[in-house]
XYZ file of C-alpha atoms in Angstrom:
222
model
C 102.996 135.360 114.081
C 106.318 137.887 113.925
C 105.615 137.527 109.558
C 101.264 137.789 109.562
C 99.263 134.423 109.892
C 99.280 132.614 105.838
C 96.146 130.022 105.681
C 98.336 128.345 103.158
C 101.168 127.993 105.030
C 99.793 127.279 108.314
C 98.086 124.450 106.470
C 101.306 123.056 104.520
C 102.642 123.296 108.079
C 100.496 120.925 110.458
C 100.498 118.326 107.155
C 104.115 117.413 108.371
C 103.938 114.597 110.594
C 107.172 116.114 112.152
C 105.087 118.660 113.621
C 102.699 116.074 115.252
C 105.251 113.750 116.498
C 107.712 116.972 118.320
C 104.804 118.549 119.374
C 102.910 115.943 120.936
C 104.505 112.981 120.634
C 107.988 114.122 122.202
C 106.136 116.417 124.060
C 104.333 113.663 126.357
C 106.930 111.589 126.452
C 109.328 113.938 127.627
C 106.860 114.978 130.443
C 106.245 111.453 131.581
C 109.404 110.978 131.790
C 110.295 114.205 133.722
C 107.232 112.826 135.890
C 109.074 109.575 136.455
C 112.221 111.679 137.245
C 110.174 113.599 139.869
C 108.944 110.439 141.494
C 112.708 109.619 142.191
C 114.654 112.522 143.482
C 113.074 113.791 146.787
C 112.155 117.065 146.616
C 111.449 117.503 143.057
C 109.993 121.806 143.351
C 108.649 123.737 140.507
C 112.158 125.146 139.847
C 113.461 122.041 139.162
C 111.075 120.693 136.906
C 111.410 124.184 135.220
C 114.720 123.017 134.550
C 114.017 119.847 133.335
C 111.359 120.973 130.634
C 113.992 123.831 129.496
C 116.707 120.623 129.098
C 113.993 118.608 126.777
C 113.288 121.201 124.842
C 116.868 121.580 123.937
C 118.106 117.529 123.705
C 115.803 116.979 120.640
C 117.436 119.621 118.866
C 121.003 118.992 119.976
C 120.744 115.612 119.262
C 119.694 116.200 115.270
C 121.023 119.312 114.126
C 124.529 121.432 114.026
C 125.334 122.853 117.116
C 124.787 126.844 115.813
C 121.197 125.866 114.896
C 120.677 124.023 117.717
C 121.252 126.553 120.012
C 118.399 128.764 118.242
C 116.153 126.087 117.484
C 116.422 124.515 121.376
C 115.984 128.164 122.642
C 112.269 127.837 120.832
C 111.922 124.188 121.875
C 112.672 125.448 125.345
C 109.903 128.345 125.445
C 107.385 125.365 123.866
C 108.675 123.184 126.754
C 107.497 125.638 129.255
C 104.522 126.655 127.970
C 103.602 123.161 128.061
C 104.473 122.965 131.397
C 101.963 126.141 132.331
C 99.650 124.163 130.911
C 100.293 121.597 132.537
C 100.690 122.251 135.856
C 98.285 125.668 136.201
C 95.857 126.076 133.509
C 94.579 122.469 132.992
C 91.908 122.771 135.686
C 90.261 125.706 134.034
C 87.507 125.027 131.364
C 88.516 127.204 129.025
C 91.959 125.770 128.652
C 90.822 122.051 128.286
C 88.298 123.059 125.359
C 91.173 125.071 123.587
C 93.777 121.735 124.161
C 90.950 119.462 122.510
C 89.929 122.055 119.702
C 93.384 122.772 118.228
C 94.101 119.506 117.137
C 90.760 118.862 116.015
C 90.765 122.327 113.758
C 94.152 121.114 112.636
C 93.268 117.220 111.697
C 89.906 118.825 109.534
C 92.145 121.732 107.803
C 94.449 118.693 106.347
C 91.780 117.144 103.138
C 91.434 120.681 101.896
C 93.323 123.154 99.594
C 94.120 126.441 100.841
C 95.286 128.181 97.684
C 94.381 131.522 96.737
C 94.065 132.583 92.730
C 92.866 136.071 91.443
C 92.944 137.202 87.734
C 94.324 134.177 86.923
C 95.101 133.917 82.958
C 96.817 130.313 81.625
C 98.187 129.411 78.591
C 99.219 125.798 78.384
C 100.753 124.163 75.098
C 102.299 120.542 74.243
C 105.505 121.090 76.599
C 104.786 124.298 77.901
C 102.809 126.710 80.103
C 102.672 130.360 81.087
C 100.760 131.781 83.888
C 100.200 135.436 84.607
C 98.021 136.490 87.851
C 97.186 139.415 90.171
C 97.371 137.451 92.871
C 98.826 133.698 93.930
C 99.194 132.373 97.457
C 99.838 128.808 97.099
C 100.278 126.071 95.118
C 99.872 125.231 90.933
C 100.508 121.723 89.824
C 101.330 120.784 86.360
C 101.153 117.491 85.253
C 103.851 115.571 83.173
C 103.361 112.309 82.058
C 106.437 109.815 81.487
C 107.617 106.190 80.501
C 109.392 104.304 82.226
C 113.498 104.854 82.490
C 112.420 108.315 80.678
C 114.036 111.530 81.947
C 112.408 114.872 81.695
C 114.141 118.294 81.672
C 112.346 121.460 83.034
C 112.932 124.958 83.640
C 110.878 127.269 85.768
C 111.479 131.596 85.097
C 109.470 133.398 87.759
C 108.053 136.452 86.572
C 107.246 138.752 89.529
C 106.581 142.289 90.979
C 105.915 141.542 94.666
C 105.886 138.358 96.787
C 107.419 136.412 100.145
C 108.875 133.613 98.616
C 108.502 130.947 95.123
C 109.211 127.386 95.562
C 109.539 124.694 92.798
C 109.034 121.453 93.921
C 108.260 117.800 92.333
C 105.282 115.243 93.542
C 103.492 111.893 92.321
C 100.506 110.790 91.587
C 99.582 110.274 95.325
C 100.901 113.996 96.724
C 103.956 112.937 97.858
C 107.163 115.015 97.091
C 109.631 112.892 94.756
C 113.167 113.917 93.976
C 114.363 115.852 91.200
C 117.963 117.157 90.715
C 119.350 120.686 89.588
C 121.303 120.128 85.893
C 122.204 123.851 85.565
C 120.828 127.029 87.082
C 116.859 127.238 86.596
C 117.334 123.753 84.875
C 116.086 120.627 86.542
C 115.262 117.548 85.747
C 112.892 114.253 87.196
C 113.394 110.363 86.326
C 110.221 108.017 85.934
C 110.955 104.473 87.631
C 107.720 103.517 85.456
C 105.193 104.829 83.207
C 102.916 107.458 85.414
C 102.196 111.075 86.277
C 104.356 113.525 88.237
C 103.544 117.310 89.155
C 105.882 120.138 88.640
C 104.655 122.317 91.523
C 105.218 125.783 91.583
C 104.767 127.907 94.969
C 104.282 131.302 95.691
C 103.435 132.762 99.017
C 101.364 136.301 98.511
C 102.443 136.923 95.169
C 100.922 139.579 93.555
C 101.155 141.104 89.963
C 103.359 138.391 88.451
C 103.056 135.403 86.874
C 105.647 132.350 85.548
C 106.633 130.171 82.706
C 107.287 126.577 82.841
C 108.992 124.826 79.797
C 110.167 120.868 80.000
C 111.230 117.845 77.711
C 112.736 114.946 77.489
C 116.097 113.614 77.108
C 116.664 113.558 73.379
């Protein structure tokens, strides 16, 4: 919200099943349990579940990542905790609130089969072992498929050629979407191994790029 709303990165974002399982998944658990707790101490008031939900949000955190980030990270995870708990505890009786809790997830779930990537003034030259892209505007994601034996080991380098943009990411996937490894040789040189003979995508990323374009060069081992 603090950087403007990006279709295409809202959308790579509710893909991760990390999101789904923190959000709700730890999320219901950790208020059924905080239930539970409630059932046991004997006075159990709205500041002390207050605590409780703050705690949660930070445990996950604490438990998984280096103490400097977990301090920021929990701090979110707290806010999240006690927004849930608002929800919880005052706004689920109003009409309004239950429609937006179903809706969400359901706007979320039908966003997922689609592809959110914007192209403008797109212009792509593609040769045996090579392409070059230039564009006036790229939000998104271009995949370029390389085909490969098996126990073969392709080399590729990526030069970004921009005037504006957020961010460019290079990334690697198979046949079925999935990101695969790939491992940095040199600067701007990587390279990907084929377990057996298929397709892999070098994917290149750029989020609001405008005026620019990029070149993409790969082969193999000999």
């Amino acid at each position: 919200m603090g950087s403007g709303f990006n279709l295409f990165q809202f959308h790579h974002t509710v893909t991760e099943p990390a999101i789904w399982i923190v959000f709700f998944g730890y999320g219901i658990v950790s208020s059924l349990i905080i239930d539970v707790i409630g059932k046991i101490l004997p006075s159990f008031s709205l500041a002390k579940q207050i605590v409780f939900y703050i705690l949660f949000g930070y445990i996950i955190f604490l438990v998984f990542m280096p103490i400097e980030f977990a301090l920021l990270a929990g701090t979110i995870g707290a806010l999240f905790s006690l927004l849930f708990l608002l929800g919880k505890e005052k706004l689920k009786p109003s009409k309004w609130y239950s429609w937006m809790v179903l809706a969400v997830p359901l706007v979320c779930l039908g966003m997922m089969p689609f592809d959110h990537t914007s192209k403008a003034g797109w212009h792509e030259m593609v040769g045996d072992s090579s392409v070059e892209v230039e564009y006036e505007y790229f939000n998104g994601e271009h995949l370029i498929p390389i085909h490969g034996a098996q126990g073969e080991k392709i080399y590729f380098a990526v030069e970004h050629l921009f005037s504006t943009g957020d961010s460019y990411g290079i990334s690697v996937y198979d046949q079925d979407g999935d990101f695969v490894g790939m491992s940095e040789e040199s600067n701007d040189v990587y390279s990907m191994e084929f377990e057996e003979d298929s397709t892999k995508y070098i994917v290149i990323e750029a989020i609001d790029g405008k005026r620019g374009g990029f070149q993409v060069k790969w082969w193999n081992e000999e």
